[in-house]
Amino acid sequence: VSLHQPCGFCGCSGHEDCKIQIKIALNSSTVLKVKSSCPYTHTFCYPNADIGSNNRPCHNVPIKCELCHPSLASVTGKKSRTTPPFIDAIWRYNMIQHLEEVHPQYTHPDNVIGHPLPVQILASFMLTTLEQEDTNILTSWWLMPLFKGEKENVQVGSGSRKQKTISSASISTNAKKAHKSA
């Protein structure tokens, strides 16, 4: 596996064929379709892969960088696109490298100096405890969950999980802890 932003299908980096794109539903963050020309591309159920499971905790899926492609609210009274376009995506495990290369002005677990990274972007690429354990990441390098008592690998549509609020101070504390222990 390559070290610089490897493809989630073949593990190579730098191949134009390995470019990954996603189509996101209008007025939603739901991924409708994944597109890549990588010769090792295979279909997968995005919602299941996005949450992982006890047997397969990996949830390395292509995600949208909200800094590159911000979500825009629809304008009332105007017709918007009827079909969403494909946009370039980043594999979840490559997001920190993407931030370092494309958005170096923002803080993240490897860079604690800069503009605060929006909470929803940080949450989009955080690894679960189970995932960090399974991939044998040294405990001292673990990133802490964003929410106290966060449940991992909760089934989609369980309905019982309420959205929790978080302050940017607790995120930067977790990022600093991870950075200092590295």
mmCIF file with all atom_site columns, C-alpha atoms in Angstrom:
data_model
loop_
_atom_site.group_PDB
_atom_site.id
_atom_site.type_symbol
_atom_site.label_atom_id
_atom_site.label_alt_id
_atom_site.label_comp_id
_atom_site.label_asym_id
_atom_site.label_entity_id
_atom_site.label_seq_id
_atom_site.pdbx_PDB_ins_code
_atom_site.Cartn_x
_atom_site.Cartn_y
_atom_site.Cartn_z
_atom_site.occupancy
_atom_site.B_iso_or_equiv
_atom_site.pdbx_formal_charge
_atom_site.auth_seq_id
_atom_site.auth_comp_id
_atom_site.auth_asym_id
_atom_site.auth_atom_id
_atom_site.pdbx_PDB_model_num
ATOM 1   C CA . VAL A 1 1   ? 0.000   0.000  0.000   1.00 0.00 ? 1   VAL A CA 1
ATOM 2   C CA . SER A 1 2   ? 1.320   3.426  -0.950  1.00 0.00 ? 2   SER A CA 1
ATOM 3   C CA . LEU A 1 3   ? 1.879   6.029  1.746   1.00 0.00 ? 3   LEU A CA 1
ATOM 4   C CA . HIS A 1 4   ? 0.595   9.079  -0.121  1.00 0.00 ? 4   HIS A CA 1
ATOM 5   C CA . GLN A 1 5   ? -3.216  9.103  -0.322  1.00 0.00 ? 5   GLN A CA 1
ATOM 6   C CA . PRO A 1 6   ? -3.620  5.469  -1.418  1.00 0.00 ? 6   PRO A CA 1
ATOM 7   C CA . CYS A 1 7   ? -6.649  4.359  -3.398  1.00 0.00 ? 7   CYS A CA 1
ATOM 8   C CA . GLY A 1 8   ? -9.192  2.597  -1.190  1.00 0.00 ? 8   GLY A CA 1
ATOM 9   C CA . PHE A 1 9   ? -9.624  -0.124 -3.826  1.00 0.00 ? 9   PHE A CA 1
ATOM 10  C CA . CYS A 1 10  ? -6.076  -0.996 -5.000  1.00 0.00 ? 10  CYS A CA 1
ATOM 11  C CA . GLY A 1 11  ? -3.820  0.755  -2.467  1.00 0.00 ? 11  GLY A CA 1
ATOM 12  C CA . CYS A 1 12  ? -1.784  2.575  -5.146  1.00 0.00 ? 12  CYS A CA 1
ATOM 13  C CA . SER A 1 13  ? -1.432  6.339  -5.310  1.00 0.00 ? 13  SER A CA 1
ATOM 14  C CA . GLY A 1 14  ? -1.032  8.835  -8.069  1.00 0.00 ? 14  GLY A CA 1
ATOM 15  C CA . HIS A 1 15  ? -2.943  6.920  -10.755 1.00 0.00 ? 15  HIS A CA 1
ATOM 16  C CA . GLU A 1 16  ? -5.499  9.039  -12.615 1.00 0.00 ? 16  GLU A CA 1
ATOM 17  C CA . ASP A 1 17  ? -7.703  5.942  -12.923 1.00 0.00 ? 17  ASP A CA 1
ATOM 18  C CA . CYS A 1 18  ? -7.955  5.782  -9.134  1.00 0.00 ? 18  CYS A CA 1
ATOM 19  C CA . LYS A 1 19  ? -9.709  9.156  -8.884  1.00 0.00 ? 19  LYS A CA 1
ATOM 20  C CA . ILE A 1 20  ? -12.845 8.687  -6.795  1.00 0.00 ? 20  ILE A CA 1
ATOM 21  C CA . GLN A 1 21  ? -16.088 10.626 -7.175  1.00 0.00 ? 21  GLN A CA 1
ATOM 22  C CA . ILE A 1 22  ? -19.406 10.518 -5.370  1.00 0.00 ? 22  ILE A CA 1
ATOM 23  C CA . LYS A 1 23  ? -22.911 11.699 -6.157  1.00 0.00 ? 23  LYS A CA 1
ATOM 24  C CA . ILE A 1 24  ? -24.732 13.190 -3.180  1.00 0.00 ? 24  ILE A CA 1
ATOM 25  C CA . ALA A 1 25  ? -28.504 13.593 -2.934  1.00 0.00 ? 25  ALA A CA 1
ATOM 26  C CA . LEU A 1 26  ? -29.767 17.149 -3.259  1.00 0.00 ? 26  LEU A CA 1
ATOM 27  C CA . ASN A 1 27  ? -30.521 18.842 0.106   1.00 0.00 ? 27  ASN A CA 1
ATOM 28  C CA . SER A 1 28  ? -28.942 15.884 1.917   1.00 0.00 ? 28  SER A CA 1
ATOM 29  C CA . SER A 1 29  ? -25.589 14.358 2.723   1.00 0.00 ? 29  SER A CA 1
ATOM 30  C CA . THR A 1 30  ? -26.623 10.899 1.522   1.00 0.00 ? 30  THR A CA 1
ATOM 31  C CA . VAL A 1 31  ? -24.186 9.365  -0.957  1.00 0.00 ? 31  VAL A CA 1
ATOM 32  C CA . LEU A 1 32  ? -26.164 7.996  -3.900  1.00 0.00 ? 32  LEU A CA 1
ATOM 33  C CA . LYS A 1 33  ? -23.380 6.590  -6.051  1.00 0.00 ? 33  LYS A CA 1
ATOM 34  C CA . VAL A 1 34  ? -19.603 6.045  -6.080  1.00 0.00 ? 34  VAL A CA 1
ATOM 35  C CA . LYS A 1 35  ? -17.608 6.233  -9.330  1.00 0.00 ? 35  LYS A CA 1
ATOM 36  C CA . SER A 1 36  ? -13.993 5.260  -10.035 1.00 0.00 ? 36  SER A CA 1
ATOM 37  C CA . SER A 1 37  ? -12.041 3.853  -12.979 1.00 0.00 ? 37  SER A CA 1
ATOM 38  C CA . CYS A 1 38  ? -9.676  1.885  -10.728 1.00 0.00 ? 38  CYS A CA 1
ATOM 39  C CA . PRO A 1 39  ? -9.344  -1.650 -12.141 1.00 0.00 ? 39  PRO A CA 1
ATOM 40  C CA . TYR A 1 40  ? -10.052 -3.010 -8.646  1.00 0.00 ? 40  TYR A CA 1
ATOM 41  C CA . THR A 1 41  ? -13.280 -1.035 -8.158  1.00 0.00 ? 41  THR A CA 1
ATOM 42  C CA . HIS A 1 42  ? -16.075 -3.084 -6.672  1.00 0.00 ? 42  HIS A CA 1
ATOM 43  C CA . THR A 1 43  ? -19.580 -2.244 -5.589  1.00 0.00 ? 43  THR A CA 1
ATOM 44  C CA . PHE A 1 44  ? -20.386 -1.951 -1.921  1.00 0.00 ? 44  PHE A CA 1
ATOM 45  C CA . CYS A 1 45  ? -23.300 -0.815 0.204   1.00 0.00 ? 45  CYS A CA 1
ATOM 46  C CA . TYR A 1 46  ? -22.208 2.695  1.199   1.00 0.00 ? 46  TYR A CA 1
ATOM 47  C CA . PRO A 1 47  ? -24.379 3.082  4.337   1.00 0.00 ? 47  PRO A CA 1
ATOM 48  C CA . ASN A 1 48  ? -23.129 -0.227 5.768   1.00 0.00 ? 48  ASN A CA 1
ATOM 49  C CA . ALA A 1 49  ? -19.489 0.475  4.884   1.00 0.00 ? 49  ALA A CA 1
ATOM 50  C CA . ASP A 1 50  ? -19.797 3.975  6.370   1.00 0.00 ? 50  ASP A CA 1
ATOM 51  C CA . ILE A 1 51  ? -20.700 2.683  9.836   1.00 0.00 ? 51  ILE A CA 1
ATOM 52  C CA . GLY A 1 52  ? -18.632 -0.508 9.874   1.00 0.00 ? 52  GLY A CA 1
ATOM 53  C CA . SER A 1 53  ? -19.443 -3.431 12.157  1.00 0.00 ? 53  SER A CA 1
ATOM 54  C CA . ASN A 1 54  ? -17.832 -5.497 14.887  1.00 0.00 ? 54  ASN A CA 1
ATOM 55  C CA . ASN A 1 55  ? -16.624 -8.002 12.274  1.00 0.00 ? 55  ASN A CA 1
ATOM 56  C CA . ARG A 1 56  ? -15.458 -5.318 9.825   1.00 0.00 ? 56  ARG A CA 1
ATOM 57  C CA . PRO A 1 57  ? -14.767 -2.128 11.755  1.00 0.00 ? 57  PRO A CA 1
ATOM 58  C CA . CYS A 1 58  ? -13.088 -0.442 8.763   1.00 0.00 ? 58  CYS A CA 1
ATOM 59  C CA . HIS A 1 59  ? -15.194 2.374  7.381   1.00 0.00 ? 59  HIS A CA 1
ATOM 60  C CA . ASN A 1 60  ? -12.801 3.801  4.803   1.00 0.00 ? 60  ASN A CA 1
ATOM 61  C CA . VAL A 1 61  ? -15.292 5.195  2.319   1.00 0.00 ? 61  VAL A CA 1
ATOM 62  C CA . PRO A 1 62  ? -15.068 8.138  -0.071  1.00 0.00 ? 62  PRO A CA 1
ATOM 63  C CA . ILE A 1 63  ? -16.298 11.295 1.634   1.00 0.00 ? 63  ILE A CA 1
ATOM 64  C CA . LYS A 1 64  ? -16.970 14.841 0.518   1.00 0.00 ? 64  LYS A CA 1
ATOM 65  C CA . CYS A 1 65  ? -14.606 17.544 1.749   1.00 0.00 ? 65  CYS A CA 1
ATOM 66  C CA . GLU A 1 66  ? -16.922 20.318 2.918   1.00 0.00 ? 66  GLU A CA 1
ATOM 67  C CA . LEU A 1 67  ? -14.086 22.819 2.482   1.00 0.00 ? 67  LEU A CA 1
ATOM 68  C CA . CYS A 1 68  ? -13.722 21.948 -1.221  1.00 0.00 ? 68  CYS A CA 1
ATOM 69  C CA . HIS A 1 69  ? -17.452 21.440 -1.862  1.00 0.00 ? 69  HIS A CA 1
ATOM 70  C CA . PRO A 1 70  ? -19.498 23.371 0.705   1.00 0.00 ? 70  PRO A CA 1
ATOM 71  C CA . SER A 1 71  ? -23.180 22.501 0.957   1.00 0.00 ? 71  SER A CA 1
ATOM 72  C CA . LEU A 1 72  ? -25.326 25.339 -0.254  1.00 0.00 ? 72  LEU A CA 1
ATOM 73  C CA . ALA A 1 73  ? -28.873 25.842 0.935   1.00 0.00 ? 73  ALA A CA 1
ATOM 74  C CA . SER A 1 74  ? -31.437 25.820 -1.824  1.00 0.00 ? 74  SER A CA 1
ATOM 75  C CA . VAL A 1 75  ? -32.954 29.144 -2.767  1.00 0.00 ? 75  VAL A CA 1
ATOM 76  C CA . THR A 1 76  ? -36.673 29.291 -2.084  1.00 0.00 ? 76  THR A CA 1
ATOM 77  C CA . GLY A 1 77  ? -38.808 29.786 -5.162  1.00 0.00 ? 77  GLY A CA 1
ATOM 78  C CA . LYS A 1 78  ? -36.062 28.897 -7.620  1.00 0.00 ? 78  LYS A CA 1
ATOM 79  C CA . LYS A 1 79  ? -35.650 25.618 -9.409  1.00 0.00 ? 79  LYS A CA 1
ATOM 80  C CA . SER A 1 80  ? -32.453 23.869 -8.481  1.00 0.00 ? 80  SER A CA 1
ATOM 81  C CA . ARG A 1 81  ? -30.734 21.059 -10.348 1.00 0.00 ? 81  ARG A CA 1
ATOM 82  C CA . THR A 1 82  ? -32.856 17.998 -10.755 1.00 0.00 ? 82  THR A CA 1
ATOM 83  C CA . THR A 1 83  ? -29.912 15.591 -10.748 1.00 0.00 ? 83  THR A CA 1
ATOM 84  C CA . PRO A 1 84  ? -26.889 16.086 -8.524  1.00 0.00 ? 84  PRO A CA 1
ATOM 85  C CA . PRO A 1 85  ? -23.446 16.077 -10.174 1.00 0.00 ? 85  PRO A CA 1
ATOM 86  C CA . PHE A 1 86  ? -20.539 13.794 -9.303  1.00 0.00 ? 86  PHE A CA 1
ATOM 87  C CA . ILE A 1 87  ? -17.948 15.569 -7.144  1.00 0.00 ? 87  ILE A CA 1
ATOM 88  C CA . ASP A 1 88  ? -14.366 14.633 -6.302  1.00 0.00 ? 88  ASP A CA 1
ATOM 89  C CA . ALA A 1 89  ? -14.132 12.745 -3.029  1.00 0.00 ? 89  ALA A CA 1
ATOM 90  C CA . ILE A 1 90  ? -11.424 11.815 -0.547  1.00 0.00 ? 90  ILE A CA 1
ATOM 91  C CA . TRP A 1 91  ? -11.052 8.400  1.049   1.00 0.00 ? 91  TRP A CA 1
ATOM 92  C CA . ARG A 1 92  ? -11.789 8.845  4.775   1.00 0.00 ? 92  ARG A CA 1
ATOM 93  C CA . TYR A 1 93  ? -8.356  7.510  5.788   1.00 0.00 ? 93  TYR A CA 1
ATOM 94  C CA . ASN A 1 94  ? -6.678  10.070 3.478   1.00 0.00 ? 94  ASN A CA 1
ATOM 95  C CA . MET A 1 95  ? -8.499  13.107 4.873   1.00 0.00 ? 95  MET A CA 1
ATOM 96  C CA . ILE A 1 96  ? -5.680  14.316 7.146   1.00 0.00 ? 96  ILE A CA 1
ATOM 97  C CA . GLN A 1 97  ? -3.219  14.243 4.196   1.00 0.00 ? 97  GLN A CA 1
ATOM 98  C CA . HIS A 1 98  ? -5.811  16.104 2.089   1.00 0.00 ? 98  HIS A CA 1
ATOM 99  C CA . LEU A 1 99  ? -6.141  18.781 4.788   1.00 0.00 ? 99  LEU A CA 1
ATOM 100 C CA . GLU A 1 100 ? -2.352  19.142 5.025   1.00 0.00 ? 100 GLU A CA 1
ATOM 101 C CA . GLU A 1 101 ? -1.976  19.545 1.245   1.00 0.00 ? 101 GLU A CA 1
ATOM 102 C CA . VAL A 1 102 ? -5.076  21.486 0.212   1.00 0.00 ? 102 VAL A CA 1
ATOM 103 C CA . HIS A 1 103 ? -6.215  23.264 3.401   1.00 0.00 ? 103 HIS A CA 1
ATOM 104 C CA . PRO A 1 104 ? -3.049  23.813 5.518   1.00 0.00 ? 104 PRO A CA 1
ATOM 105 C CA . GLN A 1 105 ? -4.589  26.887 7.174   1.00 0.00 ? 105 GLN A CA 1
ATOM 106 C CA . TYR A 1 106 ? -6.956  24.671 9.237   1.00 0.00 ? 106 TYR A CA 1
ATOM 107 C CA . THR A 1 107 ? -6.210  22.763 12.431  1.00 0.00 ? 107 THR A CA 1
ATOM 108 C CA . HIS A 1 108 ? -6.525  18.987 12.513  1.00 0.00 ? 108 HIS A CA 1
ATOM 109 C CA . PRO A 1 109 ? -5.003  16.176 14.599  1.00 0.00 ? 109 PRO A CA 1
ATOM 110 C CA . ASP A 1 110 ? -1.560  16.588 12.950  1.00 0.00 ? 110 ASP A CA 1
ATOM 111 C CA . ASN A 1 111 ? -1.655  20.420 12.899  1.00 0.00 ? 111 ASN A CA 1
ATOM 112 C CA . VAL A 1 112 ? -2.921  22.161 16.031  1.00 0.00 ? 112 VAL A CA 1
ATOM 113 C CA . ILE A 1 113 ? -2.085  25.671 14.802  1.00 0.00 ? 113 ILE A CA 1
ATOM 114 C CA . GLY A 1 114 ? -4.439  27.503 12.457  1.00 0.00 ? 114 GLY A CA 1
ATOM 115 C CA . HIS A 1 115 ? -8.103  28.232 11.894  1.00 0.00 ? 115 HIS A CA 1
ATOM 116 C CA . PRO A 1 116 ? -10.479 25.904 13.734  1.00 0.00 ? 116 PRO A CA 1
ATOM 117 C CA . LEU A 1 117 ? -11.679 23.034 11.565  1.00 0.00 ? 117 LEU A CA 1
ATOM 118 C CA . PRO A 1 118 ? -15.499 22.913 11.442  1.00 0.00 ? 118 PRO A CA 1
ATOM 119 C CA . VAL A 1 119 ? -16.854 20.214 13.761  1.00 0.00 ? 119 VAL A CA 1
ATOM 120 C CA . GLN A 1 120 ? -18.757 18.345 11.027  1.00 0.00 ? 120 GLN A CA 1
ATOM 121 C CA . ILE A 1 121 ? -15.563 17.986 8.964   1.00 0.00 ? 121 ILE A CA 1
ATOM 122 C CA . LEU A 1 122 ? -13.542 16.655 11.895  1.00 0.00 ? 122 LEU A CA 1
ATOM 123 C CA . ALA A 1 123 ? -16.351 14.247 12.771  1.00 0.00 ? 123 ALA A CA 1
ATOM 124 C CA . SER A 1 124 ? -16.461 12.981 9.166   1.00 0.00 ? 124 SER A CA 1
ATOM 125 C CA . PHE A 1 125 ? -13.013 11.357 9.367   1.00 0.00 ? 125 PHE A CA 1
ATOM 126 C CA . MET A 1 126 ? -12.599 10.398 13.034  1.00 0.00 ? 126 MET A CA 1
ATOM 127 C CA . LEU A 1 127 ? -11.875 6.709  13.615  1.00 0.00 ? 127 LEU A CA 1
ATOM 128 C CA . THR A 1 128 ? -13.867 4.673  16.096  1.00 0.00 ? 128 THR A CA 1
ATOM 129 C CA . THR A 1 129 ? -12.144 3.051  19.066  1.00 0.00 ? 129 THR A CA 1
ATOM 130 C CA . LEU A 1 130 ? -12.909 -0.378 17.598  1.00 0.00 ? 130 LEU A CA 1
ATOM 131 C CA . GLU A 1 131 ? -11.375 0.652  14.277  1.00 0.00 ? 131 GLU A CA 1
ATOM 132 C CA . GLN A 1 132 ? -8.205  2.000  15.916  1.00 0.00 ? 132 GLN A CA 1
ATOM 133 C CA . GLU A 1 133 ? -7.910  -1.165 17.996  1.00 0.00 ? 133 GLU A CA 1
ATOM 134 C CA . ASP A 1 134 ? -8.406  -3.471 15.002  1.00 0.00 ? 134 ASP A CA 1
ATOM 135 C CA . THR A 1 135 ? -5.809  -1.657 12.866  1.00 0.00 ? 135 THR A CA 1
ATOM 136 C CA . ASN A 1 136 ? -3.224  -1.917 15.661  1.00 0.00 ? 136 ASN A CA 1
ATOM 137 C CA . ILE A 1 137 ? -2.728  1.837  15.980  1.00 0.00 ? 137 ILE A CA 1
ATOM 138 C CA . LEU A 1 138 ? -0.656  2.509  19.092  1.00 0.00 ? 138 LEU A CA 1
ATOM 139 C CA . THR A 1 139 ? -2.961  3.578  21.933  1.00 0.00 ? 139 THR A CA 1
ATOM 140 C CA . SER A 1 140 ? -0.863  6.717  22.470  1.00 0.00 ? 140 SER A CA 1
ATOM 141 C CA . TRP A 1 141 ? -1.710  7.801  18.901  1.00 0.00 ? 141 TRP A CA 1
ATOM 142 C CA . TRP A 1 142 ? -5.463  7.258  19.208  1.00 0.00 ? 142 TRP A CA 1
ATOM 143 C CA . LEU A 1 143 ? -7.793  10.133 18.545  1.00 0.00 ? 143 LEU A CA 1
ATOM 144 C CA . MET A 1 144 ? -10.424 10.395 21.245  1.00 0.00 ? 144 MET A CA 1
ATOM 145 C CA . PRO A 1 145 ? -14.129 10.137 20.330  1.00 0.00 ? 145 PRO A CA 1
ATOM 146 C CA . LEU A 1 146 ? -15.796 13.498 19.870  1.00 0.00 ? 146 LEU A CA 1
ATOM 147 C CA . PHE A 1 147 ? -18.643 12.798 22.265  1.00 0.00 ? 147 PHE A CA 1
ATOM 148 C CA . LYS A 1 148 ? -18.547 11.309 25.738  1.00 0.00 ? 148 LYS A CA 1
ATOM 149 C CA . GLY A 1 149 ? -20.279 7.950  25.725  1.00 0.00 ? 149 GLY A CA 1
ATOM 150 C CA . GLU A 1 150 ? -20.289 7.830  21.925  1.00 0.00 ? 150 GLU A CA 1
ATOM 151 C CA . LYS A 1 151 ? -21.691 4.568  20.646  1.00 0.00 ? 151 LYS A CA 1
ATOM 152 C CA . GLU A 1 152 ? -19.803 2.994  17.810  1.00 0.00 ? 152 GLU A CA 1
ATOM 153 C CA . ASN A 1 153 ? -21.148 1.050  14.869  1.00 0.00 ? 153 ASN A CA 1
ATOM 154 C CA . VAL A 1 154 ? -24.770 1.977  15.609  1.00 0.00 ? 154 VAL A CA 1
ATOM 155 C CA . GLN A 1 155 ? -27.132 0.710  12.939  1.00 0.00 ? 155 GLN A CA 1
ATOM 156 C CA . VAL A 1 156 ? -28.436 3.331  10.518  1.00 0.00 ? 156 VAL A CA 1
ATOM 157 C CA . GLY A 1 157 ? -32.002 4.343  11.247  1.00 0.00 ? 157 GLY A CA 1
ATOM 158 C CA . SER A 1 158 ? -31.998 3.146  14.851  1.00 0.00 ? 158 SER A CA 1
ATOM 159 C CA . GLY A 1 159 ? -33.848 6.373  15.674  1.00 0.00 ? 159 GLY A CA 1
ATOM 160 C CA . SER A 1 160 ? -32.930 6.282  19.351  1.00 0.00 ? 160 SER A CA 1
ATOM 161 C CA . ARG A 1 161 ? -29.690 8.220  18.988  1.00 0.00 ? 161 ARG A CA 1
ATOM 162 C CA . LYS A 1 162 ? -30.095 11.950 19.463  1.00 0.00 ? 162 LYS A CA 1
ATOM 163 C CA . GLN A 1 163 ? -27.624 14.358 17.922  1.00 0.00 ? 163 GLN A CA 1
ATOM 164 C CA . LYS A 1 164 ? -25.212 15.691 20.507  1.00 0.00 ? 164 LYS A CA 1
ATOM 165 C CA . THR A 1 165 ? -23.742 19.149 20.559  1.00 0.00 ? 165 THR A CA 1
ATOM 166 C CA . ILE A 1 166 ? -20.039 19.746 20.974  1.00 0.00 ? 166 ILE A CA 1
ATOM 167 C CA . SER A 1 167 ? -17.898 22.750 21.605  1.00 0.00 ? 167 SER A CA 1
ATOM 168 C CA . SER A 1 168 ? -14.872 23.511 19.484  1.00 0.00 ? 168 SER A CA 1
ATOM 169 C CA . ALA A 1 169 ? -12.793 23.643 22.679  1.00 0.00 ? 169 ALA A CA 1
ATOM 170 C CA . SER A 1 170 ? -13.286 19.918 23.343  1.00 0.00 ? 170 SER A CA 1
ATOM 171 C CA . ILE A 1 171 ? -12.247 19.078 19.786  1.00 0.00 ? 171 ILE A CA 1
ATOM 172 C CA . SER A 1 172 ? -9.042  21.043 19.994  1.00 0.00 ? 172 SER A CA 1
ATOM 173 C CA . THR A 1 173 ? -8.346  19.406 23.376  1.00 0.00 ? 173 THR A CA 1
ATOM 174 C CA . ASN A 1 174 ? -8.702  15.944 21.810  1.00 0.00 ? 174 ASN A CA 1
ATOM 175 C CA . ALA A 1 175 ? -6.562  16.969 18.843  1.00 0.00 ? 175 ALA A CA 1
ATOM 176 C CA . LYS A 1 176 ? -3.894  18.358 21.170  1.00 0.00 ? 176 LYS A CA 1
ATOM 177 C CA . LYS A 1 177 ? -3.909  15.158 23.255  1.00 0.00 ? 177 LYS A CA 1
ATOM 178 C CA . ALA A 1 178 ? -3.410  13.062 20.130  1.00 0.00 ? 178 ALA A CA 1
ATOM 179 C CA . HIS A 1 179 ? -0.706  15.385 18.838  1.00 0.00 ? 179 HIS A CA 1
ATOM 180 C CA . LYS A 1 180 ? 1.216   15.540 22.135  1.00 0.00 ? 180 LYS A CA 1
ATOM 181 C CA . SER A 1 181 ? 1.196   11.775 22.599  1.00 0.00 ? 181 SER A CA 1
ATOM 182 C CA . ALA A 1 182 ? 2.574   11.175 19.090  1.00 0.00 ? 182 ALA A CA 1
#
